[in-house]
XYZ file of C-alpha atoms in Angstrom:
643
model
C 0.000 0.000 0.000
C 1.083 3.651 -0.370
C 3.074 5.301 2.407
C 0.084 7.269 3.689
C -1.790 4.047 4.422
C 1.081 2.104 5.870
C 1.263 1.153 9.548
C 3.409 3.786 11.233
C 2.176 6.650 9.059
C 1.204 9.756 11.090
C -2.112 9.334 12.863
C -2.374 5.599 12.100
C -1.401 2.851 14.482
C -0.158 -0.515 13.238
C -3.465 -1.904 14.457
C -5.430 0.547 12.256
C -3.319 -0.389 9.250
C -4.035 -4.073 9.727
C -7.706 -3.580 10.524
C -8.746 -1.967 7.233
C -7.673 -4.877 4.958
C -9.132 -7.394 7.428
C -12.474 -5.552 7.498
C -12.412 -5.227 3.698
C -11.769 -8.976 3.332
C -14.544 -9.795 5.795
C -17.051 -7.548 4.003
C -16.106 -8.132 0.352
C -14.076 -11.368 0.393
C -17.012 -13.669 -0.499
C -17.915 -11.543 -3.566
C -14.266 -11.249 -4.679
C -13.736 -15.011 -4.320
C -16.948 -15.761 -6.228
C -15.683 -13.521 -9.062
C -12.272 -15.218 -9.044
C -10.280 -12.096 -8.083
C -6.878 -13.349 -6.780
C -6.156 -12.345 -3.170
C -2.812 -10.802 -4.144
C -4.774 -7.842 -5.591
C -7.067 -7.168 -2.642
C -4.773 -4.779 -0.748
C -4.190 -2.477 -3.743
C -7.848 -2.765 -4.695
C -8.849 -1.402 -1.279
C -6.458 1.536 -1.737
C -7.808 2.300 -5.228
C -11.396 2.133 -3.999
C -10.782 4.355 -0.958
C -8.914 6.960 -3.005
C -10.856 6.518 -6.264
C -7.691 5.741 -8.209
C -8.424 5.208 -11.910
C -4.931 4.432 -13.221
C -5.818 2.276 -16.244
C -4.774 5.212 -18.477
C -1.159 4.782 -17.303
C -1.079 1.164 -18.519
C -3.437 0.968 -21.494
C -4.462 2.892 -24.579
C -7.435 2.689 -26.965
C -6.465 2.131 -30.576
C -8.859 2.940 -33.399
C -8.428 0.690 -36.393
C -10.163 1.314 -39.694
C -10.782 -1.929 -41.512
C -11.055 -1.173 -45.219
C -12.426 -3.835 -47.528
C -9.499 -4.955 -49.672
C -10.202 -5.457 -53.371
C -8.018 -8.547 -53.327
C -9.662 -9.922 -50.192
C -11.523 -13.169 -50.831
C -15.275 -13.348 -50.143
C -14.717 -15.812 -47.294
C -12.129 -13.601 -45.567
C -14.444 -10.619 -45.968
C -17.300 -12.535 -44.300
C -15.036 -13.574 -41.434
C -13.873 -9.972 -40.968
C -17.459 -8.704 -41.028
C -18.281 -11.076 -38.223
C -15.433 -9.868 -36.025
C -16.970 -8.974 -32.688
C -16.710 -5.284 -32.021
C -19.147 -3.765 -29.572
C -17.767 -0.340 -30.482
C -18.109 -0.768 -34.237
C -19.362 2.375 -35.954
C -20.809 3.084 -39.366
C -19.054 4.667 -42.322
C -17.283 3.309 -45.393
C -14.487 1.406 -43.665
C -15.539 -0.253 -40.438
C -14.242 1.466 -37.315
C -12.818 -0.979 -34.848
C -11.484 -0.222 -31.390
C -8.905 -2.189 -29.495
C -7.462 -1.712 -26.041
C -3.732 -2.411 -25.882
C -1.027 -2.422 -23.233
C 0.966 0.828 -23.638
C 3.166 0.581 -20.541
C 6.812 0.314 -21.647
C 7.469 -2.552 -19.265
C 4.325 -4.487 -20.204
C 2.171 -5.854 -17.406
C 2.954 -8.568 -14.867
C 0.080 -10.674 -13.484
C 2.036 -11.201 -10.243
C 2.259 -7.425 -9.573
C -0.246 -6.622 -6.761
C -1.015 -3.336 -8.551
C -2.294 -5.122 -11.700
C -5.959 -4.652 -10.855
C -7.889 -1.717 -12.295
C -11.194 0.043 -11.663
C -13.486 0.667 -14.614
C -16.172 3.275 -14.087
C -19.746 2.783 -15.257
C -21.109 5.271 -17.781
C -24.753 4.309 -17.362
C -26.609 2.162 -14.851
C -30.318 1.422 -15.072
C -33.092 -1.091 -14.711
C -34.445 -1.955 -18.150
C -37.887 -0.468 -17.538
C -36.347 2.981 -16.863
C -33.888 3.021 -19.796
C -36.007 4.937 -22.313
C -37.044 7.564 -19.778
C -33.413 8.130 -18.710
C -32.209 8.551 -22.301
C -34.855 11.228 -22.784
C -34.358 12.990 -19.458
C -30.732 12.727 -18.272
C -28.741 15.571 -19.866
C -25.982 14.335 -22.181
C -26.703 10.622 -21.644
C -28.097 9.894 -25.099
C -25.203 11.761 -26.737
C -22.609 9.834 -24.760
C -24.257 6.456 -25.365
C -24.690 7.135 -29.085
C -20.979 8.025 -29.358
C -19.922 5.026 -27.322
C -22.065 2.627 -29.390
C -21.313 4.144 -32.781
C -24.942 5.211 -33.285
C -25.470 8.166 -35.658
C -26.766 11.140 -33.670
C -27.813 14.467 -35.134
C -29.062 17.537 -33.356
C -29.183 18.427 -29.686
C -32.564 17.038 -28.639
C -33.057 13.322 -28.105
C -34.875 11.996 -31.167
C -37.132 8.976 -30.800
C -35.123 7.262 -33.547
C -31.778 7.748 -31.778
C -33.274 6.527 -28.490
C -34.628 3.386 -30.214
C -31.240 2.677 -31.796
C -29.420 3.028 -28.475
C -31.983 0.771 -26.751
C -31.379 -1.842 -29.447
C -27.579 -1.520 -29.498
C -27.160 -1.476 -25.719
C -27.468 -5.271 -25.498
C -24.027 -5.536 -27.075
C -22.582 -3.402 -24.272
C -24.683 -4.208 -21.207
C -23.340 -6.011 -18.153
C -25.444 -6.988 -15.161
C -25.472 -7.537 -11.422
C -28.156 -7.711 -8.759
C -28.291 -6.800 -5.111
C -28.541 -9.726 -2.734
C -30.584 -7.885 -0.107
C -33.625 -5.658 0.000
C -37.190 -5.754 -1.281
C -38.260 -7.729 -4.357
C -38.066 -4.453 -6.317
C -34.511 -3.761 -5.102
C -33.400 -7.260 -6.130
C -34.452 -6.728 -9.767
C -31.242 -7.011 -11.870
C -29.342 -3.812 -12.649
C -27.779 -3.364 -16.096
C -24.804 -1.114 -16.668
C -22.506 0.007 -19.460
C -18.822 0.440 -18.707
C -17.128 3.724 -19.590
C -15.506 4.214 -23.010
C -12.343 2.379 -21.904
C -14.185 -0.688 -20.566
C -16.626 -0.781 -23.492
C -13.761 -0.888 -26.041
C -12.330 -4.141 -24.657
C -13.016 -6.803 -27.284
C -13.956 -10.467 -27.037
C -11.584 -13.383 -27.284
C -12.138 -17.103 -26.683
C -8.667 -17.049 -25.098
C -8.855 -13.758 -23.179
C -5.877 -11.931 -21.689
C -7.956 -10.334 -18.907
C -10.937 -11.058 -16.683
C -13.598 -8.571 -15.564
C -16.230 -8.698 -12.829
C -18.779 -6.236 -11.426
C -18.021 -5.197 -7.858
C -20.224 -3.293 -5.421
C -18.185 -1.289 -2.899
C -20.410 -1.113 0.154
C -18.916 1.827 2.135
C -19.534 4.169 -0.816
C -22.506 2.237 -2.273
C -20.840 2.424 -5.696
C -20.507 -0.252 -8.382
C -17.385 -0.627 -10.508
C -16.017 -3.243 -12.853
C -12.717 -4.811 -11.861
C -10.157 -5.674 -14.557
C -7.164 -7.932 -13.916
C -4.751 -9.902 -16.145
C -4.877 -13.670 -16.610
C -1.215 -13.764 -17.747
C 1.781 -11.464 -18.298
C 1.453 -9.119 -21.290
C 4.036 -7.269 -23.371
C 3.738 -3.715 -24.656
C 1.372 -3.591 -27.644
C -0.538 -6.767 -26.713
C -4.338 -6.538 -26.839
C -6.532 -6.463 -23.743
C -9.405 -8.926 -24.347
C -12.075 -10.571 -22.236
C -14.384 -13.538 -22.799
C -17.923 -12.266 -23.464
C -19.247 -15.766 -22.637
C -17.066 -16.124 -19.563
C -17.539 -19.323 -17.600
C -19.431 -21.198 -20.349
C -17.542 -24.236 -21.695
C -20.248 -25.835 -23.887
C -19.430 -24.812 -27.508
C -23.083 -24.744 -28.585
C -24.184 -22.523 -25.687
C -21.143 -20.280 -26.261
C -22.156 -19.871 -29.900
C -25.626 -18.733 -28.768
C -24.285 -16.429 -26.053
C -21.924 -14.734 -28.533
C -24.639 -14.096 -31.137
C -24.942 -10.366 -30.295
C -21.324 -9.953 -31.511
C -20.700 -12.965 -33.742
C -23.662 -13.668 -36.071
C -24.437 -17.381 -36.469
C -27.080 -19.412 -38.245
C -28.830 -21.873 -35.906
C -31.617 -22.866 -38.324
C -30.388 -26.456 -38.664
C -30.522 -27.046 -34.916
C -33.782 -28.640 -33.758
C -36.108 -26.313 -31.849
C -37.981 -29.271 -30.339
C -38.178 -29.177 -26.538
C -39.291 -32.539 -25.169
C -39.967 -32.865 -21.458
C -36.696 -32.894 -19.458
C -35.440 -36.225 -18.048
C -36.419 -37.465 -14.575
C -33.076 -36.324 -13.122
C -34.055 -32.715 -13.867
C -36.980 -32.940 -11.417
C -34.878 -34.796 -8.850
C -32.344 -31.932 -8.956
C -35.128 -29.371 -8.432
C -36.394 -31.298 -5.394
C -32.890 -31.277 -3.890
C -32.357 -27.608 -4.707
C -35.660 -26.753 -2.974
C -34.560 -28.778 0.076
C -37.990 -30.381 0.104
C -38.266 -33.726 1.921
C -41.058 -35.950 0.646
C -43.500 -37.472 3.165
C -43.822 -41.118 4.081
C -47.000 -42.892 2.961
C -49.849 -42.258 5.432
C -53.515 -43.170 5.594
C -56.112 -40.422 5.075
C -57.242 -38.864 8.353
C -60.841 -39.409 9.450
C -62.239 -36.710 11.750
C -65.688 -37.030 13.406
C -68.549 -35.245 11.547
C -68.901 -32.666 14.305
C -65.193 -32.066 14.879
C -64.214 -28.395 15.293
C -60.852 -27.851 13.608
C -58.166 -25.766 15.266
C -56.513 -23.600 12.604
C -53.020 -22.150 12.926
C -52.384 -19.439 10.296
C -50.185 -16.420 9.700
C -52.459 -15.078 6.942
C -54.405 -12.036 8.064
C -57.172 -12.473 5.451
C -57.958 -15.917 6.874
C -57.906 -14.635 10.463
C -60.284 -11.808 9.512
C -62.740 -13.709 7.321
C -62.948 -17.375 8.326
C -66.083 -17.449 10.488
C -67.459 -20.954 9.891
C -68.467 -22.542 13.241
C -66.484 -25.738 12.513
C -63.182 -23.802 12.589
C -61.501 -22.012 15.463
C -58.087 -20.336 15.635
C -55.159 -21.368 17.796
C -51.894 -19.528 18.361
C -50.084 -22.775 19.010
C -48.745 -24.691 16.006
C -48.444 -27.790 18.194
C -52.220 -27.800 18.955
C -53.387 -27.213 15.387
C -55.410 -29.625 13.240
C -54.802 -27.409 10.188
C -51.611 -25.504 9.330
C -52.537 -22.764 6.869
C -49.220 -21.012 6.246
C -48.184 -18.195 3.943
C -44.682 -19.567 3.310
C -43.660 -22.846 1.719
C -43.454 -25.903 3.913
C -40.341 -28.091 3.319
C -40.028 -31.009 5.733
C -43.034 -33.180 4.872
C -41.137 -36.299 5.945
C -40.926 -35.183 9.545
C -44.535 -34.005 9.575
C -45.742 -37.335 8.139
C -43.805 -39.207 10.836
C -44.707 -37.044 13.820
C -48.134 -35.559 12.986
C -49.721 -37.402 10.053
C -53.203 -36.206 11.054
C -52.326 -32.496 10.667
C -53.891 -31.035 7.521
C -51.970 -28.545 5.365
C -52.660 -25.860 2.767
C -49.987 -27.061 0.322
C -48.778 -30.108 -1.593
C -45.255 -31.494 -1.833
C -43.723 -30.641 -5.253
C -46.335 -27.990 -6.074
C -43.522 -25.842 -7.515
C -44.133 -27.927 -10.673
C -47.206 -25.717 -11.114
C -46.113 -22.447 -9.527
C -42.612 -21.998 -11.021
C -42.768 -20.942 -14.669
C -40.101 -23.225 -16.135
C -41.571 -26.300 -14.406
C -45.080 -25.371 -15.566
C -43.853 -25.346 -19.185
C -42.041 -28.697 -18.713
C -44.978 -30.630 -17.274
C -47.409 -29.054 -19.779
C -45.541 -30.884 -22.557
C -47.177 -34.060 -21.235
C -50.396 -32.667 -22.710
C -49.069 -31.104 -25.896
C -45.828 -32.851 -26.804
C -42.544 -30.967 -27.397
C -44.393 -27.896 -28.723
C -46.522 -27.682 -25.582
C -50.342 -27.648 -25.409
C -52.595 -25.091 -27.129
C -53.432 -23.521 -23.749
C -49.855 -22.493 -22.894
C -47.770 -19.984 -24.899
C -44.680 -21.646 -26.430
C -42.070 -21.373 -23.675
C -38.331 -22.015 -23.433
C -36.150 -22.260 -20.340
C -33.231 -19.948 -21.185
C -30.918 -21.806 -18.831
C -31.404 -25.243 -20.450
C -33.065 -24.599 -23.858
C -31.191 -21.601 -25.288
C -30.086 -23.247 -28.597
C -33.631 -24.539 -29.218
C -35.011 -21.054 -28.608
C -32.483 -19.350 -30.906
C -33.296 -21.846 -33.656
C -37.044 -21.327 -33.212
C -36.625 -17.527 -33.227
C -34.554 -17.630 -36.420
C -37.028 -20.021 -38.097
C -39.909 -17.664 -37.334
C -37.842 -14.726 -38.557
C -37.121 -16.490 -41.842
C -40.825 -17.309 -42.316
C -41.794 -13.699 -41.577
C -43.841 -14.701 -38.501
C -44.434 -12.480 -35.502
C -41.441 -12.626 -33.145
C -42.532 -10.725 -30.029
C -41.471 -12.510 -26.841
C -41.931 -11.946 -23.139
C -38.979 -12.686 -20.894
C -39.853 -13.484 -17.265
C -37.992 -14.620 -14.135
C -38.923 -18.149 -13.042
C -40.369 -17.173 -9.719
C -40.964 -13.425 -9.313
C -44.556 -12.201 -9.218
C -46.189 -8.840 -10.021
C -44.525 -8.597 -13.479
C -41.191 -7.649 -11.847
C -38.184 -7.903 -14.218
C -40.520 -8.940 -17.052
C -39.768 -7.570 -20.515
C -41.424 -7.695 -23.922
C -39.064 -7.572 -26.871
C -38.460 -8.690 -30.429
C -34.687 -8.387 -30.001
C -32.916 -11.741 -29.973
C -29.825 -10.052 -28.506
C -31.826 -8.704 -25.590
C -33.262 -12.153 -24.755
C -29.873 -13.860 -24.985
C -28.330 -11.292 -22.642
C -31.233 -11.465 -20.141
C -30.149 -15.045 -19.513
C -27.089 -13.634 -17.710
C -29.115 -12.008 -14.929
C -31.599 -14.177 -13.047
C -32.977 -17.559 -14.240
C -35.584 -16.777 -16.879
C -38.062 -18.296 -19.280
C -39.048 -16.710 -22.555
C -42.617 -17.202 -23.800
C -44.229 -16.259 -27.079
C -45.926 -12.912 -26.495
C -49.621 -13.032 -27.364
C -49.701 -10.788 -30.425
C -53.437 -11.209 -31.069
C -55.129 -11.019 -27.653
C -58.905 -10.846 -27.318
C -59.458 -7.230 -26.241
C -62.094 -5.608 -24.052
C -63.546 -2.247 -25.080
C -63.197 0.214 -22.197
C -65.415 3.170 -22.957
C -63.001 5.540 -21.197
C -59.899 4.267 -23.056
C -60.589 1.999 -26.040
C -59.803 -1.688 -26.703
C -57.383 -2.955 -24.027
C -55.750 -6.205 -22.956
C -57.272 -7.974 -19.980
C -56.511 -11.065 -17.984
C -58.722 -13.301 -15.885
C -57.871 -14.846 -12.519
C -59.646 -17.969 -11.308
C -59.136 -19.515 -7.884
C -58.859 -23.310 -8.050
C -59.076 -25.619 -5.041
C -57.124 -28.873 -5.117
C -58.663 -31.325 -2.652
C -56.556 -34.378 -3.526
C -54.101 -35.783 -6.085
C -55.292 -39.410 -5.990
C -58.045 -39.433 -6.939
C -57.670 -36.027 -8.592
C -60.340 -33.811 -7.000
C -60.420 -30.247 -8.276
C -62.849 -27.338 -7.826
C -62.966 -23.810 -9.206
C -64.406 -20.845 -7.316
C -67.426 -19.481 -9.195
C -66.353 -15.851 -9.004
C -63.411 -14.807 -11.195
C -61.433 -11.549 -11.229
C -60.467 -9.275 -14.075
C -57.519 -6.973 -14.617
C -57.191 -4.465 -17.441
C -54.513 -2.457 -19.186
C -54.919 1.307 -19.059
C -54.005 2.089 -22.686
C -55.286 0.737 -26.020
C -53.361 -2.336 -27.175
C -50.958 -2.173 -30.122
C -47.740 -4.054 -30.892
C -45.553 -1.007 -30.277
C -44.025 0.889 -27.320
C -43.057 -2.454 -25.821
C -41.799 -0.809 -22.641
C -45.103 1.008 -22.022
C -46.254 -0.857 -18.911
C -49.835 0.437 -18.950
C -50.319 -0.710 -22.545
C -48.870 -4.232 -22.293
C -49.449 -5.285 -18.681
C -52.619 -5.714 -16.645
C -51.300 -5.750 -13.047
C -51.996 -2.203 -11.854
C -52.633 -2.639 -8.130
C -49.047 -2.191 -6.865
C -48.442 1.393 -7.971
C -50.492 4.034 -6.112
C -49.939 6.475 -9.009
C -51.640 4.183 -11.542
C -55.379 3.999 -12.245
C -56.847 0.615 -11.333
C -59.884 -0.268 -13.451
C -62.184 -2.747 -11.697
C -65.096 -4.539 -13.317
C -66.993 -7.136 -11.341
C -67.439 -10.513 -13.037
C -71.247 -10.249 -13.201
C -70.948 -6.876 -14.976
C -68.175 -8.185 -17.225
C -70.068 -11.191 -18.652
C -72.991 -9.282 -20.257
C -70.610 -6.558 -21.499
C -68.262 -9.174 -22.996
C -71.172 -10.947 -24.719
C -72.368 -7.615 -26.096
C -68.904 -7.019 -27.580
C -68.541 -10.621 -28.844
C -72.110 -11.888 -29.481
C -70.849 -15.072 -31.209
C -68.902 -16.122 -28.089
C -71.214 -16.757 -25.104
C -69.161 -16.631 -21.911
C -70.420 -20.070 -20.885
C -68.688 -21.703 -23.867
C -65.502 -19.595 -23.418
C -65.430 -20.619 -19.750
C -65.932 -24.240 -20.770
C -62.668 -24.048 -22.774
C -60.927 -22.404 -19.803
C -62.076 -25.150 -17.428
C -60.963 -27.802 -19.908
C -57.465 -26.231 -19.898
C -57.385 -26.231 -16.062
C -58.454 -29.874 -16.011
C -55.727 -30.916 -18.460
C -53.092 -28.925 -16.555
C -53.883 -30.574 -13.220
C -54.168 -34.001 -14.845
C -50.611 -33.758 -16.206
C -49.345 -32.223 -12.938
C -50.632 -35.264 -11.047
C -49.902 -37.893 -13.719
C -46.484 -38.977 -12.431
C -45.133 -39.815 -8.976
C -43.101 -37.180 -7.096
C -40.817 -35.391 -7.777
C -42.104 -35.622 -11.381
C -45.639 -34.780 -10.280
C -47.513 -33.386 -7.287
C -47.196 -35.721 -4.350
C -50.266 -37.666 -3.304
C -50.151 -36.671 0.379
C -53.587 -37.321 1.913
C -53.247 -34.468 4.451
C -52.564 -31.816 1.765
C -55.074 -29.363 0.292
C -54.307 -26.198 -1.672
C -55.651 -22.967 -3.137
C -54.091 -21.662 -6.361
C -54.822 -18.648 -8.532
C -54.573 -19.327 -12.261
C -54.045 -16.254 -14.447
C -54.948 -16.459 -18.119
C -55.648 -14.454 -21.233
C -57.636 -15.233 -24.352
C -56.101 -15.090 -27.803
C -57.531 -15.313 -31.291
C -56.711 -18.551 -33.070
C -57.853 -20.320 -36.207
C -58.996 -23.944 -36.205
C -57.980 -26.176 -39.141
C -61.487 -25.630 -40.622
C -60.799 -21.856 -40.651
C -63.149 -21.108 -37.750
C -61.975 -18.272 -35.495
C -61.811 -19.259 -31.829
C -60.858 -17.751 -28.487
C -58.036 -19.911 -27.137
C -57.298 -19.674 -23.392
C -53.614 -19.050 -22.599
C -52.545 -19.951 -19.071
C -49.961 -17.394 -17.947
C -49.079 -18.587 -14.467
C -50.240 -20.451 -11.378
C -49.812 -18.739 -7.998
C -49.573 -20.374 -4.580
C -51.362 -18.598 -1.720
C -52.702 -15.741 -3.843
C -53.720 -12.394 -2.419
C -57.469 -12.793 -1.746
C -58.161 -9.223 -0.632
C -60.686 -8.529 -3.418
C -62.339 -11.916 -2.899
C -62.853 -11.192 0.804
C -64.065 -7.643 0.232
C -66.798 -8.540 -2.272
C -67.538 -12.097 -1.119
C -67.219 -12.280 2.672
C -68.006 -16.032 2.606
C -64.914 -16.735 0.432
C -62.751 -18.433 3.082
C -65.764 -20.231 4.580
C -66.366 -21.716 1.096
C -62.674 -22.610 0.691
C -62.415 -24.309 4.087
C -65.779 -26.124 3.738
C -64.745 -27.512 0.347
C -61.185 -28.491 1.241
C -61.351 -29.532 4.886
C -64.993 -30.543 5.532
C -65.642 -32.115 2.097
C -68.863 -30.090 1.941
C -68.747 -28.223 -1.401
C -72.548 -28.449 -1.770
C -73.633 -25.093 -0.368
C -70.466 -23.269 -1.536
C -69.800 -21.031 -4.557
C -67.634 -23.664 -6.258
C -67.873 -25.867 -9.354
C -66.305 -29.300 -9.425
C -63.979 -29.790 -12.414
C -62.697 -33.308 -11.679
C-alpha cells in the first residue's frame, strides 16, 4: 500500500493499518472469491477504492483501427472480418474498430499486486427505466450514441436515436443484482462500462478477466479488470464475453450479439426434461417428501383448530367448525403463507395435521416447471393452452433456432422474458430483439414465452380496446383421486391504454397488473358486470362456452401435474389441500377448418394468492374454501367441481 496508508504513518497505528484490509476482506471477500479475483490484488484494490484511483490510463491505450475492404480480399475472408466482434463498431465506409492495448513500456505482470484496475460505469439502469433516462438525463443519449457508434444528429433526443441506443445497448450491457432488500430492489441492474471498458473486445482465449463489484462503504458499483497472464507492450486487452461457459453450442448462442451465427439447422424441439431434472429441483428446494400415510378421518362434528399467519384468513374465516389457535403444536390445520419443506418429519410425527400445500407444487407455480410438465399434454411444442415457452438456462439453442425459423418465415417474433419465480410482473420484458433475450439469460434464471400478439381485447369506454386477464381460484382437494374445484367468481384486470404491438416498454399498454403502484389507475369490473358486457362485444362467443374451454385447460393442466409420482408430479399426500390462482388471457386462433376461436392461454399459477378482493366482495370466500377443502362439503359453496 502507499506510504500514507502504511502502519506507522502519522495518525495511524499498526493496528489501524491491519484492521482496514481485514475488514475489507470480511465484508467483500465472499464476492471477490466468487468472481475469481486473486487475493494478491485485494490490498491495492482497497487503496484504489478508498482513493478513487483510476490508473488504467497509465497502462493501457485505446487504438482505433479502420478496416477497409481490400479489393483482393476473398469473399470468405471478408465474411469472417465482417463477423469480427466489435461492440464499439461504428458506421461509415471502412468499419471502425477499437482495441485496447497495453501501452506501458514494461508491459504488465500478473504477479504485480497493482495489476488490478477500476473501470467506471457510464450508465446504470433497470431496463424499464432506460427509455425515460435517455430522454431525461442531460448528455446521456449523446454519450451512449458516441460510445455505441450510433449516428446522432441535433441536440434534442430523437425517438429514432433513443430506439437505436436501446437496441444496441445489449451488445454493451453487463449486469449484477443486489442480494438484499425488497423484491423491487433485487431486480437485476444493467450497466454500461465507460468508453475504456466498453472498447475491450472479445476473445475465446482472453488476456484479462472482468467482474462487477459493489463497494459497500460508498454504495458504488465498478467493474474490476485484472490480467490472466503477463502481457508485453502492444498486446491486446481482451475478455471472454461468454465467460464461464464451456459448452461450444451454448457459447455460440451467447456470442450471437457480436458474432452472427445461423442456428436454423438445430432442432427447436423441446421434449420434457429427463427425470433427473426434477430430482435436482427437489434437492435444490430442500424439500423432503412425506412417508406414505392413511387419510385422516375426523368425526362429523369435529371443530378444527386452525393455525395461520395469513391475516385475510384470520379476519374472514367465520365458519363454526373452525376455530383459531396460536399454538402450532395444537393445530389440526396448518394454513401457512410460506412454503413448507419437511413433509417427511410431519408425516412421521403428525400425520393427522392437515396442510394448505402439496409437496412438489412448484411444478405448477414456477414458470419453467409449468412449461415442462405441460408438454405431457401437448408434446414438445406444448399444449394449445400455454404460450410456447423455453427455459433460457437449459433450452437456449432450441429457442435461438425457433426464433430464427420464425424470422425467416416472416412470422411475428414478439417474446416476453420473465424470471422463473418473481410475481407482479417484476423484471418482465417484452421484446423482439434476440440479442436482448440472450443477454437477459445472464441475470436471473428466466423463461421466454411467445408474447400473445393477437389477444382478445375488451372495449373500455373511457380508453378503447385494451388487454385484460382473468384470474380464477382453483381448489385442489386431492391428487389421488384427482379432485379439483374452481371458485365461481373470477377476477379481471385491465390495461390502461389501447393495445398495439408497439411501445413495448409502455407498462400500462402491455401489462394488466396495476394494483401495486399508487400512481396508476386501477380499473375494476366485477365478473357479473363483465359477462354481459363481454357478450355484447362478442355476441358469437357466449361466456359459458368460453369458460368451458378455460375449465378444460385447467383440467388438463392438473391431470398432467398429477400424472407422475413425485418429484415428477404433485405428491399424493392425503393431508394436503391447496388454493391456487390461475391467471390467463384469451387469444384469437384459427382452427384447421378456418373457424376463429378464443383460445385460453394460461400465464401462471400462484400459490397462496392475495385474496383481498375476494374477501371484500364475497365475505363467505374463506368459509367456502375451508368447507370444500377440509370438511368435504362443497354443496352449499360457490364452487364448481372440475374433476
